[in-house]
Short mmCIF file of N, CA, C and O in Angstrom, two decimals:
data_model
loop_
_atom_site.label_atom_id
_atom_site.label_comp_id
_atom_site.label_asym_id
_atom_site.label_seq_id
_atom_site.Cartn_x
_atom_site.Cartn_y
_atom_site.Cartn_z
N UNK A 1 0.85 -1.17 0.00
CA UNK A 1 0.00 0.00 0.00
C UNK A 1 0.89 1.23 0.00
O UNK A 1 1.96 1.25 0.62
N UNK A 2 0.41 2.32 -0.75
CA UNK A 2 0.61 3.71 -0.30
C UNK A 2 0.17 4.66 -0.46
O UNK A 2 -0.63 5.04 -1.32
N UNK A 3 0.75 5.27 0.51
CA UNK A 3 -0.76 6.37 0.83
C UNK A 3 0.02 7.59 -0.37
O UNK A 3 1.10 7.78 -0.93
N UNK A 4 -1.12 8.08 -0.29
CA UNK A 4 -1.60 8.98 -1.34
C UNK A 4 -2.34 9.87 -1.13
O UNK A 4 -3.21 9.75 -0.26
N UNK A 5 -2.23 10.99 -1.83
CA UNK A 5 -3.32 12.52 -1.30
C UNK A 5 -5.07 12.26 -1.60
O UNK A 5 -5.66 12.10 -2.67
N UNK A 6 -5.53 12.29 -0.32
CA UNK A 6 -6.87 12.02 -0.48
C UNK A 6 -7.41 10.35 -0.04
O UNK A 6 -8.52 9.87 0.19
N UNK A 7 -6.04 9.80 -0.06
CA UNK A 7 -6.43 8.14 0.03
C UNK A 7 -5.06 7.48 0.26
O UNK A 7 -4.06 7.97 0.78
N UNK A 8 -5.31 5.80 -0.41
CA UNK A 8 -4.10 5.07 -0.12
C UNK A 8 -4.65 4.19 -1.39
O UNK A 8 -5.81 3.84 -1.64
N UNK A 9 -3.34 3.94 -2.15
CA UNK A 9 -3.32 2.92 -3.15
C UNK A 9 -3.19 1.61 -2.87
O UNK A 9 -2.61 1.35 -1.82
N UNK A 10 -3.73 0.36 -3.77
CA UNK A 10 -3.23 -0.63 -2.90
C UNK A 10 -3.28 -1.54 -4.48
O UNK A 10 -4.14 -1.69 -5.34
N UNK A 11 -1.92 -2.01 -4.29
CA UNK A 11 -1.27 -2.64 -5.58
C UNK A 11 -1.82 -4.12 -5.30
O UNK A 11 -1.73 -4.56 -4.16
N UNK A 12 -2.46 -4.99 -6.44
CA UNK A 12 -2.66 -6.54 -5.94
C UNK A 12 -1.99 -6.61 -7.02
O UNK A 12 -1.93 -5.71 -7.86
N UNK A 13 -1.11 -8.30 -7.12
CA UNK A 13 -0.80 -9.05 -7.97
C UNK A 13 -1.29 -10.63 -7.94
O UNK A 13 -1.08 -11.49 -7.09
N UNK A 14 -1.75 -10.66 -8.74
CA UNK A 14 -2.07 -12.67 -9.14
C UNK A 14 -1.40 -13.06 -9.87
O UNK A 14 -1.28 -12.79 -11.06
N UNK A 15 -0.70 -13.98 -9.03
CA UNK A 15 0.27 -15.18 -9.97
C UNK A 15 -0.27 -16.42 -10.12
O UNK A 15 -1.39 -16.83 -9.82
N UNK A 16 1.10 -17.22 -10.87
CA UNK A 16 0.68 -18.62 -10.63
C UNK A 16 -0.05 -19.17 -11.44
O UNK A 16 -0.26 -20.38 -11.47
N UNK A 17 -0.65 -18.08 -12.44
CA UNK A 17 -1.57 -19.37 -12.95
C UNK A 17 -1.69 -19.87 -14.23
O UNK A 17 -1.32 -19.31 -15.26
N UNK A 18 -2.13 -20.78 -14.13
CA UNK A 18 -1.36 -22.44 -15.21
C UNK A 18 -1.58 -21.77 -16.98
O UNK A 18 -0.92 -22.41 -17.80
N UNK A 19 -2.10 -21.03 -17.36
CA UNK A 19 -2.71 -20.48 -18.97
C UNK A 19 -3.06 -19.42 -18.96
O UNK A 19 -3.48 -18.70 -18.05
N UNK A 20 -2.81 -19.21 -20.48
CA UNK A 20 -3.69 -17.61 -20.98
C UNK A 20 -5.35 -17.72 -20.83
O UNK A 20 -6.17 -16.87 -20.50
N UNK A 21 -5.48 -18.90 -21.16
CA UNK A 21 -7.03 -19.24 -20.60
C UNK A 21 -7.54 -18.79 -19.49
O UNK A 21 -8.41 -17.93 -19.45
N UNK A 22 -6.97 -19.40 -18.42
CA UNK A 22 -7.37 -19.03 -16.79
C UNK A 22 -7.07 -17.53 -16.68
O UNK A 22 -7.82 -16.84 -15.99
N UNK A 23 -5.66 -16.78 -17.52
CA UNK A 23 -5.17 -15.72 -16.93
C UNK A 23 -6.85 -14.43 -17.39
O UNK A 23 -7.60 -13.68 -16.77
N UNK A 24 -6.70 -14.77 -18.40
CA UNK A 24 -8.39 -14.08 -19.73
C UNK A 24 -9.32 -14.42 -18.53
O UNK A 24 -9.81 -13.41 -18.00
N UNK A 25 -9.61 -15.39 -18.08
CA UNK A 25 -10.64 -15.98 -16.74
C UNK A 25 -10.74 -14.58 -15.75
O UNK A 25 -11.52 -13.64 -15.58
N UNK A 26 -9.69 -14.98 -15.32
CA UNK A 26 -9.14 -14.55 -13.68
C UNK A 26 -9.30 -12.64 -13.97
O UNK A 26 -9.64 -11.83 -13.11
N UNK A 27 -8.90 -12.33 -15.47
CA UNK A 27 -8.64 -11.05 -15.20
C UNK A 27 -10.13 -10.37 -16.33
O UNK A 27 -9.99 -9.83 -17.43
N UNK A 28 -10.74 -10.50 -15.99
CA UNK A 28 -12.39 -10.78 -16.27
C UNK A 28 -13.21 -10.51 -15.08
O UNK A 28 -14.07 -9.66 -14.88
N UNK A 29 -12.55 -11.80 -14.07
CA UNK A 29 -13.66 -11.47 -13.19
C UNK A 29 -12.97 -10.56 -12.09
O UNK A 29 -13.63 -10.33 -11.07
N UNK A 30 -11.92 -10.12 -12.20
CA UNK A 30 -10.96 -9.05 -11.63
C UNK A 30 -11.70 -7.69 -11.70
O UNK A 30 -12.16 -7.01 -10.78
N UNK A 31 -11.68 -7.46 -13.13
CA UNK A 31 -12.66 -6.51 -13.81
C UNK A 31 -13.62 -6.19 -13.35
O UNK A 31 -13.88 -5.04 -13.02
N UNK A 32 -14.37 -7.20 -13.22
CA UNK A 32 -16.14 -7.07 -12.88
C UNK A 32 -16.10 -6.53 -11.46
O UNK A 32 -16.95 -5.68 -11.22
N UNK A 33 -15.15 -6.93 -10.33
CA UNK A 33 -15.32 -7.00 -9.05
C UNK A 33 -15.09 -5.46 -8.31
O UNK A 33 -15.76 -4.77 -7.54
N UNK A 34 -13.58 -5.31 -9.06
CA UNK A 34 -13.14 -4.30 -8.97
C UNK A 34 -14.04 -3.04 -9.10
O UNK A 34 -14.02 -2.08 -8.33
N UNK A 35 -14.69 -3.19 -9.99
CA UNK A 35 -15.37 -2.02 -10.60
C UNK A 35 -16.38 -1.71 -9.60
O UNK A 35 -16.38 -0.59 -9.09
N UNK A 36 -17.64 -2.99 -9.11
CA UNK A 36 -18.14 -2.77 -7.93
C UNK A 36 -17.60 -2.60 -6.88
O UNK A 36 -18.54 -2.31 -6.13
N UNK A 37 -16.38 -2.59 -6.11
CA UNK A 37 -16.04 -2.04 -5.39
C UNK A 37 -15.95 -0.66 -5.22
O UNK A 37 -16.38 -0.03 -4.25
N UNK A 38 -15.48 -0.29 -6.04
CA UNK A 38 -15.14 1.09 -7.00
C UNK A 38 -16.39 1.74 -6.00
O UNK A 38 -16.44 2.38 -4.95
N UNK A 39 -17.48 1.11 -7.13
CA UNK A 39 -18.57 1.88 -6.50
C UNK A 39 -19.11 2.10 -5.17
O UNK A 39 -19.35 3.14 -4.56
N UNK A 40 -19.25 0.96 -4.88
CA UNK A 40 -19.41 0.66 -3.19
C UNK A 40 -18.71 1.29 -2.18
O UNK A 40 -19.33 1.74 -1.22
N UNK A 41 -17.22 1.42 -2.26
CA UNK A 41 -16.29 2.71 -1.30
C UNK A 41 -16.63 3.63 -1.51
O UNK A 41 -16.57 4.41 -0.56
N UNK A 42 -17.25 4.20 -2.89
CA UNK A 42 -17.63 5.71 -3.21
C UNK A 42 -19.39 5.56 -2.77
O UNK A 42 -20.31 6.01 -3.45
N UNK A 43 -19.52 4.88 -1.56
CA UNK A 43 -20.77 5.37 -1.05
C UNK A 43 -22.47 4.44 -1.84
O UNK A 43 -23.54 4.26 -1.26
N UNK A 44 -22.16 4.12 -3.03
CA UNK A 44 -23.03 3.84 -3.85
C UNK A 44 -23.09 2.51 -3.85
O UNK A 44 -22.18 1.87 -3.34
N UNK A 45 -24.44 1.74 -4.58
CA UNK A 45 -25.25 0.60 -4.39
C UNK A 45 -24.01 -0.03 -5.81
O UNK A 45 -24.00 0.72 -6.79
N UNK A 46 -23.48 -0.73 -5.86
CA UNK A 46 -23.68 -1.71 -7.37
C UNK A 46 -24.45 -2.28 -7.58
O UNK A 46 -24.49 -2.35 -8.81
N UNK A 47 -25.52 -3.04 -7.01
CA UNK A 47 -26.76 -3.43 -7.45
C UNK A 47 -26.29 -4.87 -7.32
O UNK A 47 -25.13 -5.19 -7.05
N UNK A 48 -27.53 -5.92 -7.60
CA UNK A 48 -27.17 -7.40 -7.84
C UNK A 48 -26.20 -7.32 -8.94
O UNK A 48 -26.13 -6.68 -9.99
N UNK A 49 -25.19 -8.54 -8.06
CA UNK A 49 -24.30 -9.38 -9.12
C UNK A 49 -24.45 -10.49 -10.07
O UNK A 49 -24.51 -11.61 -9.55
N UNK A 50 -24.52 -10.41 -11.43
CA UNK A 50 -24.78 -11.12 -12.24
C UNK A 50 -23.97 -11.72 -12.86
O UNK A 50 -24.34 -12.03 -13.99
N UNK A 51 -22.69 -12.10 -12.49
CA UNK A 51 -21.83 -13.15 -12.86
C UNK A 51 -21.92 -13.70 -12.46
O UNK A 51 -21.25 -14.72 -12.64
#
């Protein structure tokens, strides 16, 4: 982590894993999650999850 004006950054990495298949997988549903979070710290609903 580091902090930062207004906040704190926070770096993830995923390793390890076996294909471009799984990696396309993994960083998909990275995507999706992330984004509702996004919203959710900034106060707001994401709504049902549909993945």
């Amino acid at each position: 982590m580091v902090e930062e004006s207004g906040g704190t950054r926070v770096k993830l990495t995923h390793s390890g894993l076996a294909d471009r298949e799984i990696c396309d997988s993994h960083e998909k549903g990275w995507t999706h999650y992330l984004s509702r979070l996004a919203i959710a710290a900034a106060g707001g609903d994401p709504g049902p999850d549909k993945m």
